[in-house]
Amino acid sequence: MKKNAGNIDRGIRVVVGFALIASAVAGVFAPWGYIGVVPVLTGLFGFCPAYTLLGMNTCPMEKKSE
């Protein structure tokens, strides 16, 4: 898996993911808020399968090596 998510993208994913999980724990979006696990994981690993399907890449280091 080559990284395809840049640092800003990854940070936003982690913040939004934890916000969704927190809202699920608080009962606001339960149980749908637990979908926040997906952006947290993609943010931590730096790889987004949807970006691969769409041919996107926000990681500047990977763009230089192509």
PDB file of C-alpha atoms in Angstrom:
ATOM      1  CA  MET A   1       0.000   0.000   0.000  1.00  0.00           C
ATOM      2  CA  LYS A   2       1.526   3.262  -1.111  1.00  0.00           C
ATOM      3  CA  LYS A   3       0.453   6.329   0.833  1.00  0.00           C
ATOM      4  CA  ASN A   4      -1.982   8.466  -1.104  1.00  0.00           C
ATOM      5  CA  ALA A   5      -3.200  10.879   1.602  1.00  0.00           C
ATOM      6  CA  GLY A   6      -1.240  14.000   2.518  1.00  0.00           C
ATOM      7  CA  ASN A   7      -0.640  15.283   6.044  1.00  0.00           C
ATOM      8  CA  ILE A   8      -3.440  17.864   6.041  1.00  0.00           C
ATOM      9  CA  ASP A   9      -5.862  15.326   4.590  1.00  0.00           C
ATOM     10  CA  ARG A  10      -4.825  12.768   7.197  1.00  0.00           C
ATOM     11  CA  GLY A  11      -5.233  15.232  10.055  1.00  0.00           C
ATOM     12  CA  ILE A  12      -8.714  16.218   8.944  1.00  0.00           C
ATOM     13  CA  ARG A  13      -9.716  12.556   8.628  1.00  0.00           C
ATOM     14  CA  VAL A  14      -8.542  11.747  12.152  1.00  0.00           C
ATOM     15  CA  VAL A  15     -10.307  14.772  13.691  1.00  0.00           C
ATOM     16  CA  VAL A  16     -13.576  14.123  11.840  1.00  0.00           C
ATOM     17  CA  GLY A  17     -13.400  10.416  12.612  1.00  0.00           C
ATOM     18  CA  PHE A  18     -12.932  10.972  16.340  1.00  0.00           C
ATOM     19  CA  ALA A  19     -15.740  13.560  16.306  1.00  0.00           C
ATOM     20  CA  LEU A  20     -18.089  11.000  14.748  1.00  0.00           C
ATOM     21  CA  ILE A  21     -17.076   8.345  17.247  1.00  0.00           C
ATOM     22  CA  ALA A  22     -17.536  10.778  20.142  1.00  0.00           C
ATOM     23  CA  SER A  23     -21.000  11.706  18.879  1.00  0.00           C
ATOM     24  CA  ALA A  24     -21.907   8.021  18.696  1.00  0.00           C
ATOM     25  CA  VAL A  25     -20.706   7.454  22.253  1.00  0.00           C
ATOM     26  CA  ALA A  26     -22.727  10.500  23.372  1.00  0.00           C
ATOM     27  CA  GLY A  27     -25.811   9.089  21.638  1.00  0.00           C
ATOM     28  CA  VAL A  28     -26.172  11.791  18.999  1.00  0.00           C
ATOM     29  CA  PHE A  29     -25.503   9.662  15.904  1.00  0.00           C
ATOM     30  CA  ALA A  30     -25.662   6.218  17.456  1.00  0.00           C
ATOM     31  CA  PRO A  31     -24.906   3.743  15.918  1.00  0.00           C
ATOM     32  CA  TRP A  32     -24.036   5.496  12.630  1.00  0.00           C
ATOM     33  CA  GLY A  33     -21.347   7.593  14.272  1.00  0.00           C
ATOM     34  CA  TYR A  34     -19.135   4.526  14.610  1.00  0.00           C
ATOM     35  CA  ILE A  35     -18.469   4.822  10.879  1.00  0.00           C
ATOM     36  CA  GLY A  36     -15.879   7.344  12.127  1.00  0.00           C
ATOM     37  CA  VAL A  37     -13.522   4.387  12.543  1.00  0.00           C
ATOM     38  CA  VAL A  38     -12.998   4.397   8.770  1.00  0.00           C
ATOM     39  CA  PRO A  39     -11.597   7.949   8.478  1.00  0.00           C
ATOM     40  CA  VAL A  40      -9.500   7.422  11.618  1.00  0.00           C
ATOM     41  CA  LEU A  41      -7.888   4.310  10.135  1.00  0.00           C
ATOM     42  CA  THR A  42      -7.350   5.849   6.703  1.00  0.00           C
ATOM     43  CA  GLY A  43      -5.841   8.897   8.386  1.00  0.00           C
ATOM     44  CA  LEU A  44      -3.496   6.851  10.534  1.00  0.00           C
ATOM     45  CA  PHE A  45      -2.333   4.620   7.687  1.00  0.00           C
ATOM     46  CA  GLY A  46      -2.227   7.388   5.052  1.00  0.00           C
ATOM     47  CA  PHE A  47      -3.979   5.195   2.518  1.00  0.00           C
ATOM     48  CA  CYS A  48      -7.505   5.705   1.193  1.00  0.00           C
ATOM     49  CA  PRO A  49      -8.968   2.959  -1.017  1.00  0.00           C
ATOM     50  CA  ALA A  50     -11.455   5.429  -2.514  1.00  0.00           C
ATOM     51  CA  TYR A  51      -8.575   7.631  -3.687  1.00  0.00           C
ATOM     52  CA  THR A  52      -7.100   4.632  -5.491  1.00  0.00           C
ATOM     53  CA  LEU A  53     -10.384   3.977  -7.275  1.00  0.00           C
ATOM     54  CA  LEU A  54     -10.737   7.647  -8.229  1.00  0.00           C
ATOM     55  CA  GLY A  55      -7.089   8.053  -9.221  1.00  0.00           C
ATOM     56  CA  MET A  56      -6.500  10.760  -6.601  1.00  0.00           C
ATOM     57  CA  ASN A  57      -3.389  11.409  -4.540  1.00  0.00           C
ATOM     58  CA  THR A  58      -2.917  14.189  -1.954  1.00  0.00           C
ATOM     59  CA  CYS A  59       0.471  12.962  -0.739  1.00  0.00           C
ATOM     60  CA  PRO A  60       3.167  15.271  -2.159  1.00  0.00           C
ATOM     61  CA  MET A  61       6.018  12.780  -1.603  1.00  0.00           C
ATOM     62  CA  GLU A  62       4.312  10.073  -3.649  1.00  0.00           C
ATOM     63  CA  LYS A  63       3.630  12.484  -6.515  1.00  0.00           C
ATOM     64  CA  LYS A  64       7.355  13.226  -6.905  1.00  0.00           C
ATOM     65  CA  SER A  65       8.317   9.558  -7.200  1.00  0.00           C
ATOM     66  CA  GLU A  66       5.988   8.811 -10.108  1.00  0.00           C
TER      67      GLU A  66
END
